[in-house]
mmCIF file of C-alpha atoms in Angstrom:
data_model
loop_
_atom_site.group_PDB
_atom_site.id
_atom_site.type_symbol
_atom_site.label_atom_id
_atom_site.label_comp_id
_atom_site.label_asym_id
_atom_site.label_seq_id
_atom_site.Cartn_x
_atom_site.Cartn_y
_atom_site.Cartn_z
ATOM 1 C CA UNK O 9 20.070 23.157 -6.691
ATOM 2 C CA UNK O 10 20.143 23.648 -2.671
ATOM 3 C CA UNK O 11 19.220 20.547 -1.157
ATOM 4 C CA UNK O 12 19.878 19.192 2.927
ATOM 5 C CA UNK O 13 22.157 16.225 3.796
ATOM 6 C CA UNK O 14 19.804 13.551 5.156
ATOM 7 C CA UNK O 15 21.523 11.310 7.170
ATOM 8 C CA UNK O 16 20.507 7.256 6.555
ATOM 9 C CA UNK O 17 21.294 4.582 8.989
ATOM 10 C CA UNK O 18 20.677 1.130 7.737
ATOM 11 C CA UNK O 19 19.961 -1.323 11.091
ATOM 12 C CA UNK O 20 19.184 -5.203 10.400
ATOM 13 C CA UNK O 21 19.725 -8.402 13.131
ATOM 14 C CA UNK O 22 17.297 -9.911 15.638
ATOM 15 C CA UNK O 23 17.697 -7.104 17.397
ATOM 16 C CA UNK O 24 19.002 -4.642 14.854
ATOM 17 C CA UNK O 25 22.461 -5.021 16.281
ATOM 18 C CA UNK O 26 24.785 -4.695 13.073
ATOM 19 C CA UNK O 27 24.694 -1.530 11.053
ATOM 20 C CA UNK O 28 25.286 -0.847 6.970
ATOM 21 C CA UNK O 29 27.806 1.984 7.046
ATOM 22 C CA UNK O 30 28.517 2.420 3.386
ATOM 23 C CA UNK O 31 24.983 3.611 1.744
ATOM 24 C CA UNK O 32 24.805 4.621 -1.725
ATOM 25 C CA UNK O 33 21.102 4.857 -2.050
ATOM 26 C CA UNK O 34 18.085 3.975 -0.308
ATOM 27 C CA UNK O 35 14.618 3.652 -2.425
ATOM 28 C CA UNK O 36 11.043 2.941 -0.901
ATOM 29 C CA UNK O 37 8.108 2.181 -2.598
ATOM 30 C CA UNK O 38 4.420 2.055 -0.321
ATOM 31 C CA UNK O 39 1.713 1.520 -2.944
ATOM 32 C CA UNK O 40 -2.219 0.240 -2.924
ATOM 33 C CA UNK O 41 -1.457 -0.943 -6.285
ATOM 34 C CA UNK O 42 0.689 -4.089 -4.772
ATOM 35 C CA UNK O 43 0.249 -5.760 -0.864
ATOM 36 C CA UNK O 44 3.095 -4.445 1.342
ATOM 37 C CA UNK O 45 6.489 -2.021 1.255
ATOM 38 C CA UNK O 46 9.599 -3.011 -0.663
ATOM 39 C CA UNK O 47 13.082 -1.237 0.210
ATOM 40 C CA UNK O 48 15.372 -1.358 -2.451
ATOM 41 C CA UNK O 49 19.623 -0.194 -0.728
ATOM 42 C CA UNK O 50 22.248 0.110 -2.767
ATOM 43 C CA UNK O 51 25.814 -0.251 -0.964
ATOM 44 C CA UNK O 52 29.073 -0.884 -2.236
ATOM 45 C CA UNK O 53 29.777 -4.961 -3.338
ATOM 46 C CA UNK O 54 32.084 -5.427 0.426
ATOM 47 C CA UNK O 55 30.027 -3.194 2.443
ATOM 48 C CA UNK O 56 30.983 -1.639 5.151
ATOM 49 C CA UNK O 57 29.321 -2.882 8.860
ATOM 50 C CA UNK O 58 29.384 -1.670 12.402
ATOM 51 C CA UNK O 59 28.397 -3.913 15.285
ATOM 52 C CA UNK O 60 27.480 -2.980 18.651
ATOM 53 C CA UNK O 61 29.233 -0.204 18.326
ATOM 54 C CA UNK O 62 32.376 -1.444 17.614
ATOM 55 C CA UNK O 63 35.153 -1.212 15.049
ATOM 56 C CA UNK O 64 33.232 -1.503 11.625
ATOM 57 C CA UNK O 65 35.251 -4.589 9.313
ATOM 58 C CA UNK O 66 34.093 -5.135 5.647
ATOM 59 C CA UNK O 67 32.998 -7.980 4.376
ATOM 60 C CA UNK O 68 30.925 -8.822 1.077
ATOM 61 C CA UNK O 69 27.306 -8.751 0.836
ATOM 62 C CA UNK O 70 26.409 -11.919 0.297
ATOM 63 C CA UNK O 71 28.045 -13.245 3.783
ATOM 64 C CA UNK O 72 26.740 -9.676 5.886
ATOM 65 C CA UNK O 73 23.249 -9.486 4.872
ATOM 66 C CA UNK O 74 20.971 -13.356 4.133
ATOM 67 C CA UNK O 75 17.074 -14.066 3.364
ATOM 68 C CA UNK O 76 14.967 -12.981 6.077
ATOM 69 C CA UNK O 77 17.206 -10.661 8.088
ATOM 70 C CA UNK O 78 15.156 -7.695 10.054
ATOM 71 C CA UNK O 79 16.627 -4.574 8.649
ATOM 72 C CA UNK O 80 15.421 -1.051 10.060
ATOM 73 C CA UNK O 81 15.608 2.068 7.734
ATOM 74 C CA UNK O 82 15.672 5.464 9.457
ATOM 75 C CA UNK O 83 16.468 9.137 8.205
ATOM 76 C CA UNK O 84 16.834 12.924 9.567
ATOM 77 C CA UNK O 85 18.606 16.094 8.913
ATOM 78 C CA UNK O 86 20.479 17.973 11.557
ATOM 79 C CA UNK O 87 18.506 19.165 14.137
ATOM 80 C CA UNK O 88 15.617 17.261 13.089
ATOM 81 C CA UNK O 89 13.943 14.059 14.491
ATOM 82 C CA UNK O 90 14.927 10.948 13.120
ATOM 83 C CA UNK O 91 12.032 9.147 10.673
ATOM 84 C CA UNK O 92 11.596 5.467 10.658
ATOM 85 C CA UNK O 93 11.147 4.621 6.758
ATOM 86 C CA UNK O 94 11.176 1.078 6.492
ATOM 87 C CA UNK O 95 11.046 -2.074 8.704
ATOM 88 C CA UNK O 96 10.716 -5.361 7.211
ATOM 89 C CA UNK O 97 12.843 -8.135 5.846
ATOM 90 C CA UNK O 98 15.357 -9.095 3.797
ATOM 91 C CA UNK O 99 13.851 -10.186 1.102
ATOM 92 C CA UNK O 100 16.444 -10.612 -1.712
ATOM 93 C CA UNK O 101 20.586 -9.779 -2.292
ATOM 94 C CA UNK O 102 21.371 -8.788 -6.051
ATOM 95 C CA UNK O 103 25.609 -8.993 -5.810
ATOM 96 C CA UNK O 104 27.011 -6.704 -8.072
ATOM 97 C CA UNK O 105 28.907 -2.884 -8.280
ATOM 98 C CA UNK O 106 27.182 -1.542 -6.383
ATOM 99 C CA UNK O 107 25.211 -4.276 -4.841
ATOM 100 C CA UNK O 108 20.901 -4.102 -3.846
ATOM 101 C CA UNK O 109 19.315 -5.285 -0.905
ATOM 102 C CA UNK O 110 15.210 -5.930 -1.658
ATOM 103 C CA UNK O 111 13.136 -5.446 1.584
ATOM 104 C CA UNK O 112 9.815 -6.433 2.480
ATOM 105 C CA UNK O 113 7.634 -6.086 5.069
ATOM 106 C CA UNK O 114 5.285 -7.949 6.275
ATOM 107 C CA UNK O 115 4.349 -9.237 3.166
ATOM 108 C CA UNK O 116 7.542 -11.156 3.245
ATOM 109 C CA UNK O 117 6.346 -13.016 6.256
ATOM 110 C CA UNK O 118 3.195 -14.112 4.299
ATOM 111 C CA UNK O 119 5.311 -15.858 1.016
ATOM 112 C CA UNK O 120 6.107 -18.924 3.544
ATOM 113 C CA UNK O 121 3.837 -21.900 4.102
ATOM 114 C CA UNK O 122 1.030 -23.576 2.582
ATOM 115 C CA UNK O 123 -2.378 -23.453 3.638
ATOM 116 C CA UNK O 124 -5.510 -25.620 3.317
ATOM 117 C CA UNK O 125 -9.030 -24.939 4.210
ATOM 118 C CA UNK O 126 -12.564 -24.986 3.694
ATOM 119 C CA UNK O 127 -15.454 -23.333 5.037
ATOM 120 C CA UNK O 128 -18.829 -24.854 4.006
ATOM 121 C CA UNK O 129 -21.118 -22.266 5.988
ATOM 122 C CA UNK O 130 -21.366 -18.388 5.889
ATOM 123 C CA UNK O 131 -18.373 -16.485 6.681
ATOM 124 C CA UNK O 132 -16.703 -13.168 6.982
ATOM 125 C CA UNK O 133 -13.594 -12.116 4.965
ATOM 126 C CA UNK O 134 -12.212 -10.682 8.276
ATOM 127 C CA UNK O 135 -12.308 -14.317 9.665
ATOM 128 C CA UNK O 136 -10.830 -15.558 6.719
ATOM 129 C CA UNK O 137 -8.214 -13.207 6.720
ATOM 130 C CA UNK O 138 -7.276 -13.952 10.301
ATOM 131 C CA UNK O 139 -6.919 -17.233 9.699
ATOM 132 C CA UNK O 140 -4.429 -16.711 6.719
ATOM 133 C CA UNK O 141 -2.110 -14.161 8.722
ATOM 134 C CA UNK O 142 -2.159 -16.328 11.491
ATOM 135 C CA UNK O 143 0.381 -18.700 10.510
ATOM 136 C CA UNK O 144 2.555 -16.345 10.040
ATOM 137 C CA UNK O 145 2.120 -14.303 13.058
ATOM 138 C CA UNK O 146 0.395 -11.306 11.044
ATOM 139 C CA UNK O 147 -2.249 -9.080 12.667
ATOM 140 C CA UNK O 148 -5.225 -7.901 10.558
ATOM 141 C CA UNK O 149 -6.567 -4.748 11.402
ATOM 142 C CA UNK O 150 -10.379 -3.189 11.928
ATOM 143 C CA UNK O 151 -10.196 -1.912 8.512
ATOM 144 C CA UNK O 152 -11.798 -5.305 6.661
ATOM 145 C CA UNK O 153 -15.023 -4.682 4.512
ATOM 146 C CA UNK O 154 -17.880 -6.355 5.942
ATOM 147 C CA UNK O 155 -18.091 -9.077 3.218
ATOM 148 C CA UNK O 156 -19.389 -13.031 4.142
ATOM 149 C CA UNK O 157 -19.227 -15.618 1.627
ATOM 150 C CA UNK O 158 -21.363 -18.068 1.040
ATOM 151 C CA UNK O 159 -18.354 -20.759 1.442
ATOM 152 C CA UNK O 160 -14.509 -20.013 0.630
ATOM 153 C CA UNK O 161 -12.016 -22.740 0.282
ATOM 154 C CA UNK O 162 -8.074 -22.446 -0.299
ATOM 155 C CA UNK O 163 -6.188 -25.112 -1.483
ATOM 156 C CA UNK O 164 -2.442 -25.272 -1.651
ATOM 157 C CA UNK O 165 -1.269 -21.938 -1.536
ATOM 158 C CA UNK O 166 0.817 -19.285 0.478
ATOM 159 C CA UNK O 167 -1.223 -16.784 2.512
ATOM 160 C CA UNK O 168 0.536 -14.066 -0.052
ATOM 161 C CA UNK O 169 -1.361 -16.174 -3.075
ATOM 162 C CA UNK O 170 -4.518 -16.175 -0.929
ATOM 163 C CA UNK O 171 -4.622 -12.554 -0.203
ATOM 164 C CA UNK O 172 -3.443 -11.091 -3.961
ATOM 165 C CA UNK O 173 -6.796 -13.356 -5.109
ATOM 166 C CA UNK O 174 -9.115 -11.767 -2.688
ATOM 167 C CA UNK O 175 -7.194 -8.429 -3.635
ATOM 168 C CA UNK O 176 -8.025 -9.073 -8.070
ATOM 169 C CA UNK O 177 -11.449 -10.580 -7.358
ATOM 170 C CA UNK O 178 -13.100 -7.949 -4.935
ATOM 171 C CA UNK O 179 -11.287 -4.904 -6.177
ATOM 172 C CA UNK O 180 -10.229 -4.647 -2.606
ATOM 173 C CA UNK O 181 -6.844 -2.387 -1.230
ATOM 174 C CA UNK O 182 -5.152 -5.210 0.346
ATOM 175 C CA UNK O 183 -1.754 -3.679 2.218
ATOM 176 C CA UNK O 184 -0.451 -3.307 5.599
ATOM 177 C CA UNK O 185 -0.543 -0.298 7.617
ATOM 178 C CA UNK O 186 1.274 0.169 10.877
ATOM 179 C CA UNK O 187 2.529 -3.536 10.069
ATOM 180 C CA UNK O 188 -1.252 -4.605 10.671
ATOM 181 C CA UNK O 189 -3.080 -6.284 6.949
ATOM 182 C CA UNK O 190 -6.145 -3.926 5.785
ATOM 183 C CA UNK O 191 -8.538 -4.849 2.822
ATOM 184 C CA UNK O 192 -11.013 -2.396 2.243
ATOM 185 C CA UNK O 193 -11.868 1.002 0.314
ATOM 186 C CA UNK O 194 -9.305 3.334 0.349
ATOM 187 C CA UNK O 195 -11.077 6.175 1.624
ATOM 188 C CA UNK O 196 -12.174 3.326 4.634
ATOM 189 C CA UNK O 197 -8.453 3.432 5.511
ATOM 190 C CA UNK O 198 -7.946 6.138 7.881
ATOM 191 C CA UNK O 199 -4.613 8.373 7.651
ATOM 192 C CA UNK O 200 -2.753 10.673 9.462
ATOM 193 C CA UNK O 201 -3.768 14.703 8.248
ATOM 194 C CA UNK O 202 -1.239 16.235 6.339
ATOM 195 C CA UNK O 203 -1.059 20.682 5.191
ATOM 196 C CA UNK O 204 1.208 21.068 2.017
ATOM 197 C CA UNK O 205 1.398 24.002 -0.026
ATOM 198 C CA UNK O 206 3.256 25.128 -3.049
ATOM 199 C CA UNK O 207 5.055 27.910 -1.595
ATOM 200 C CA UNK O 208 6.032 26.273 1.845
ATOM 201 C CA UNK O 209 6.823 22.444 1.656
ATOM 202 C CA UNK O 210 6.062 20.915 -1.706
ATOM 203 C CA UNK O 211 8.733 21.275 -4.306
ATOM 204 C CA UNK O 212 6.835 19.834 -7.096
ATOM 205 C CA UNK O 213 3.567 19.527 -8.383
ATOM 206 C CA UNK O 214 2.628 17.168 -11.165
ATOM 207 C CA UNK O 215 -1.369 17.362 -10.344
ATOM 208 C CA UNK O 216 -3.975 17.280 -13.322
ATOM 209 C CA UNK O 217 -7.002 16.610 -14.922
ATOM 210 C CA UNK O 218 -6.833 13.114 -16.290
ATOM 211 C CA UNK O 219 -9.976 13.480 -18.278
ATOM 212 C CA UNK O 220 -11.377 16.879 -17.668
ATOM 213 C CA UNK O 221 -13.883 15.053 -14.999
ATOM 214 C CA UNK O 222 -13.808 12.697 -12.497
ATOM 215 C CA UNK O 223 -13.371 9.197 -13.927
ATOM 216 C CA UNK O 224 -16.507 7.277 -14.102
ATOM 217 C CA UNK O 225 -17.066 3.392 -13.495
ATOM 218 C CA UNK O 226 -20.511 1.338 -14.676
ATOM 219 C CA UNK O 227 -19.995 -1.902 -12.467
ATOM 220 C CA UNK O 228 -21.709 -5.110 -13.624
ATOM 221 C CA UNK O 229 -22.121 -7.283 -10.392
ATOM 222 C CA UNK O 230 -22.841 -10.851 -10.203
ATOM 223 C CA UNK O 231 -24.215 -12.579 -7.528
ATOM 224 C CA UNK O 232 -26.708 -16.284 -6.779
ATOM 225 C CA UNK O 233 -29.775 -15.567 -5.674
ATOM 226 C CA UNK O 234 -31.330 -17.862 -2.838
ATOM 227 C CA UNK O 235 -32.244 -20.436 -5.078
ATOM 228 C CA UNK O 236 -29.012 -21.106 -6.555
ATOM 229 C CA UNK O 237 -29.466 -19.127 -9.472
ATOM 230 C CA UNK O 238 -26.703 -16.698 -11.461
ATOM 231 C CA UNK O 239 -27.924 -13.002 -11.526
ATOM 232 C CA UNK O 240 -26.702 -9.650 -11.806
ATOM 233 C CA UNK O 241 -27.143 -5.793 -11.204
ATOM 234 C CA UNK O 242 -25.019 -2.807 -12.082
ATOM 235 C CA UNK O 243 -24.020 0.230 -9.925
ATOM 236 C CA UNK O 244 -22.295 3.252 -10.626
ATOM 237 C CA UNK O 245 -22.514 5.840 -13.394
ATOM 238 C CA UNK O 246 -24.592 4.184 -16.086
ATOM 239 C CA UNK O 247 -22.305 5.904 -19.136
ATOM 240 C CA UNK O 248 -18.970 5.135 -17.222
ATOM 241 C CA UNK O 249 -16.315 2.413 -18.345
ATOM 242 C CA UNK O 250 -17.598 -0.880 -17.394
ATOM 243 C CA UNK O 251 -15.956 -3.284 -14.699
ATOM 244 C CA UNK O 252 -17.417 -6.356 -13.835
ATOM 245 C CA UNK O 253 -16.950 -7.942 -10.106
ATOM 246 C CA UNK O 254 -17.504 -11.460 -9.327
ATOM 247 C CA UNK O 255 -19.585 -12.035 -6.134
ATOM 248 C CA UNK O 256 -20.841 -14.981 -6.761
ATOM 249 C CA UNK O 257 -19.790 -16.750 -3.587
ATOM 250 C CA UNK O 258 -22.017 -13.705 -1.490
ATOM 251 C CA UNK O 259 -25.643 -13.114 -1.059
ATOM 252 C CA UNK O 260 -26.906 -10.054 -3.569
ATOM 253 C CA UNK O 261 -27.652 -7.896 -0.376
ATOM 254 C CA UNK O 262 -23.821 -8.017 0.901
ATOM 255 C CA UNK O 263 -22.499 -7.408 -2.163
ATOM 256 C CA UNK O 264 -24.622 -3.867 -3.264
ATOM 257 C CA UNK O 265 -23.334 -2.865 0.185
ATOM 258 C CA UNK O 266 -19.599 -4.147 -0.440
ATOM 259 C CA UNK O 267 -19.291 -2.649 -4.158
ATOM 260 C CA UNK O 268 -21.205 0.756 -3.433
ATOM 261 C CA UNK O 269 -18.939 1.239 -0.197
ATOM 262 C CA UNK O 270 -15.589 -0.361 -1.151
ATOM 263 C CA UNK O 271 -15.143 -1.192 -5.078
ATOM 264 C CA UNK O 272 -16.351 2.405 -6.244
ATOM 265 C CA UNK O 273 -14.452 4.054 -4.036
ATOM 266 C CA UNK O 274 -11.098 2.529 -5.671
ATOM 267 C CA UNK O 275 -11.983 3.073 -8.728
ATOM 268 C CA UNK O 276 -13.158 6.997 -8.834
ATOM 269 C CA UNK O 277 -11.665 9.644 -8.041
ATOM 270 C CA UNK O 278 -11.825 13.463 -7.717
ATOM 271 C CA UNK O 279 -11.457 15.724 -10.583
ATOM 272 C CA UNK O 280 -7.651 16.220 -10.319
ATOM 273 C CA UNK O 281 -5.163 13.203 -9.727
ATOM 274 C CA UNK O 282 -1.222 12.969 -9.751
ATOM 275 C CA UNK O 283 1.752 13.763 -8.025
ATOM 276 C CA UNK O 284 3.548 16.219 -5.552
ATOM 277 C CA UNK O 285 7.375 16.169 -4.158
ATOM 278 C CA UNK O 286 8.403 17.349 -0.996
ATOM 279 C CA UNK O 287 11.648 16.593 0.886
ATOM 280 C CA UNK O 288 11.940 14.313 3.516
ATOM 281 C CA UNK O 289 9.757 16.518 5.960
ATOM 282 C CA UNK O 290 6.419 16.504 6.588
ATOM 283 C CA UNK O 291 6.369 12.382 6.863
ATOM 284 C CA UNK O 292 3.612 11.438 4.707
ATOM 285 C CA UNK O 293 2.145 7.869 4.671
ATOM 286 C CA UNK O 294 -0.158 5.841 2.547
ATOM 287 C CA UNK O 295 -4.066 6.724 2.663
ATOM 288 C CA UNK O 296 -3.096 9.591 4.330
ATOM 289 C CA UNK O 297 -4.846 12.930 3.986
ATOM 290 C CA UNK O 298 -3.350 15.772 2.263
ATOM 291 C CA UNK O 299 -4.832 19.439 2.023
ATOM 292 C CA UNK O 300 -3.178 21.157 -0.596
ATOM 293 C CA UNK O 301 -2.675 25.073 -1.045
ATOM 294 C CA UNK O 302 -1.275 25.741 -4.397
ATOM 295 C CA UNK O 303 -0.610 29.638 -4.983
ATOM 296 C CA UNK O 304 0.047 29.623 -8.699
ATOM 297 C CA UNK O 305 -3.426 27.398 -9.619
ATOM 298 C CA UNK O 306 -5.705 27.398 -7.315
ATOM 299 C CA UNK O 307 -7.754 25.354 -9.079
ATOM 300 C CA UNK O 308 -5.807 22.538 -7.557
ATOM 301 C CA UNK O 309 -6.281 23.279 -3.798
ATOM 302 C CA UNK O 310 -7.955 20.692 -2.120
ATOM 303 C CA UNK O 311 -8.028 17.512 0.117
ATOM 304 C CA UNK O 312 -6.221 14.412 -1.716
ATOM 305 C CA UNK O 313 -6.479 10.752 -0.342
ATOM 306 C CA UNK O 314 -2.938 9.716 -0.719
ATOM 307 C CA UNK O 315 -2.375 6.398 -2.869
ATOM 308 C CA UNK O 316 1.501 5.739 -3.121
ATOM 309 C CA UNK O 317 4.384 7.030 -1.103
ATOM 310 C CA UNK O 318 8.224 6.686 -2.862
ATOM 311 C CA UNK O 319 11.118 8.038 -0.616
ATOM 312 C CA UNK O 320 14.311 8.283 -2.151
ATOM 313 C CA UNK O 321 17.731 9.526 -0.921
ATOM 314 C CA UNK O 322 21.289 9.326 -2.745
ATOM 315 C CA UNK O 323 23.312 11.744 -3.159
ATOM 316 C CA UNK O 324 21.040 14.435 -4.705
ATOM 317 C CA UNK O 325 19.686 14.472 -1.148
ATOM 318 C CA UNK O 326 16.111 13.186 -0.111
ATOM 319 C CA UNK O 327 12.885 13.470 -2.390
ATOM 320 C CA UNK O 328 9.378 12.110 -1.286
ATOM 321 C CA UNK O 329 6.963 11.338 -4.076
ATOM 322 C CA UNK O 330 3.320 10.937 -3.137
ATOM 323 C CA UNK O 331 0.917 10.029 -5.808
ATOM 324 C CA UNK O 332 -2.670 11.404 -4.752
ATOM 325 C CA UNK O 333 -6.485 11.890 -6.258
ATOM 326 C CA UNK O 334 -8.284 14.365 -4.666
ATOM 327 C CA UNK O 335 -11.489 13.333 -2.932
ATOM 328 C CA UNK O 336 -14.663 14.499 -4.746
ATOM 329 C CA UNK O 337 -17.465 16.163 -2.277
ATOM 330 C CA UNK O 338 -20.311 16.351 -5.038
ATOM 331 C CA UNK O 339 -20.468 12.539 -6.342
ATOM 332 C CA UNK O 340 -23.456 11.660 -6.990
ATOM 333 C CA UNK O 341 -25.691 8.718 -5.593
ATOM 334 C CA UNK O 342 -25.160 5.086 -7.682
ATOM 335 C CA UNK O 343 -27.259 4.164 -9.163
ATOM 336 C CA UNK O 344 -28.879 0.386 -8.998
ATOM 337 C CA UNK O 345 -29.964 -1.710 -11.970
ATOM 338 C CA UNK O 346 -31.125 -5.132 -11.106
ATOM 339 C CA UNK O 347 -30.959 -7.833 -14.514
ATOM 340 C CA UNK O 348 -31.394 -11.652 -14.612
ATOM 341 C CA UNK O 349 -27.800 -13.175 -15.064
#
């Protein structure tokens, strides 16, 4: 198979000074699934460093690379402009032939410290957020559902901890984007516009029909009522797999706004979901959105919300995996049952 040489250059130091000559493989993984990027490299067990453009010396892993180093992942072909794949933090060194460096961004950032605080009044899981990130020097971005708690308390534990609860117990997408923290619905999350077709830029298409329709979701919401008392309502299609989503710490009217506008919209999707693989060109990120021409089906043309990016390069050359579900136009309006809890 005809593939192009991408060209890798591995940068990490304050100031991305030193450089990882020897590169055997470079794997990155930007899901909704999980909070934050990881960058897995693969190099030889001494690897081979340039610094400051001097004469590059070898020396093993372990001493080159340690815990917390910035490291800087960028890739081209000839003639092309370079693209900036990763930039994070060392997160972890596994010695061994070859030998892996695990990256993270900013979610690496968030693992460190312990935080304590209560808030006894109404308030908004933006400020709460903000207060978390913080401490580590994290910004949190516009894209925040507009949810306020009755009261929220955290008690010894990381920011990290803090966030994957709110991420498991609002069915929120909790991830950085342009190294700022969003938590919202994915289609909330604005992308950059992306034209891929099977006969110009995609070299393979793993899209189809999951269940022959749109996946449906029944959602069971609880919620205390204004006298302190446990209720619920459900939302959703009333025949679709059931979730249930704990918002017991908001007011009922917040939370039919929160779970029609956010918690649906991560859980359905179009009619056609799964995968396409381009090379390293056009740069595709997460929540981006992709219109697809395919000329063999074009039952699969479309516009896809994208919902994982994986960029791999070794030397079989470059291959860009997004994992997409295409945005439905025709959903139909919830629908709301009230019910005493």
């Amino acid at each position: 198979m005809l593939y192009l040489i991408a060209h890798v250059q591995v940068s990490f130091g304050d100031n991305y000074e030193k450089k990882l000559s020897s590169v055997v493989r470079v794997s990155v993984n930007d899901s909704i699934d999980g909070i934050g990027a990881r960058c897995e490299i693969t190099c030889p067990l001494n690897a081979r460093i340039e610094k400051d453009g001097g004469t590059p010396f070898i020396a093993p892993v372990r001493t080159a690379f340690k815990t917390g180093d910035k490291v800087r992942v960028k890739a081209w072909y000839d003639d092309y402009r370079e693209r900036t794949l990763f930039e994070g933090y060392v997160y972890q060194i596994r010695e061994g032939t070859p030998s892996t460096i695990v990256c993270e961004d900013q979610v690496y950032l968030l693992r460190r410290g312990i935080l304590n605080k209560v808030w006894n009044k109404p308030v908004k899981l933006k400020e709460i957020l903000q207060y978390v990130c913080s401490s580590q020097g994290v910004e949190v971005s516009d894209d925040v559902a507009d949810v306020e708690f009755i009261k929220f308390s955290i008690k010894d534990s990381s920011p990290l901890y803090v966030l994957q609860q709110i991420k498991s117990e609002m069915w929120l997408v909790v991830t950085f984007r342009d190294k700022k923290l969003v938590a919202t619905g994915i289609s909330a999350t604005k992308g950059n516009n992306v034209k891929l077709a099977s006969d110009r830029n995609v070299i393979g298409c793993n899209i189809q029909q999951p269940d022959g329709v749109w996946k449906q979701f029944k959602l069971k919401v609880e919620y205390t009522d204004n006298n302190g008392k446990k209720k619920s309502f459900t939302v959703g299609d009333q025949e679709g797999q059931i979730r249930v989503v704990d918002c017991t710490s908001v007011t009922k009217e917040n939370a039919e706004s929160f779970v029609n506008t956010h918690v649906l919209d991560n859980l359905r999707t179009g009619m056609y979901e799964g995968t396409l693989t381009t090379l390293l060109y056009p740069e595709v990120k997460l929540f981006s959105l992709v219109d697809y021409k395919d000329k063999s089906f074009s039952s699969l043309n479309g516009t896809y919300k994208v919902k994982r990016v994986g960029v791999t390069i070794d030397t079989q050359g470059c291959r860009q995996t997004l994992t997409l579900a295409q945005i439905a136009s025709d959903m139909p309006v919830p629908q709301t049952t009230l019910s005493n809890g």
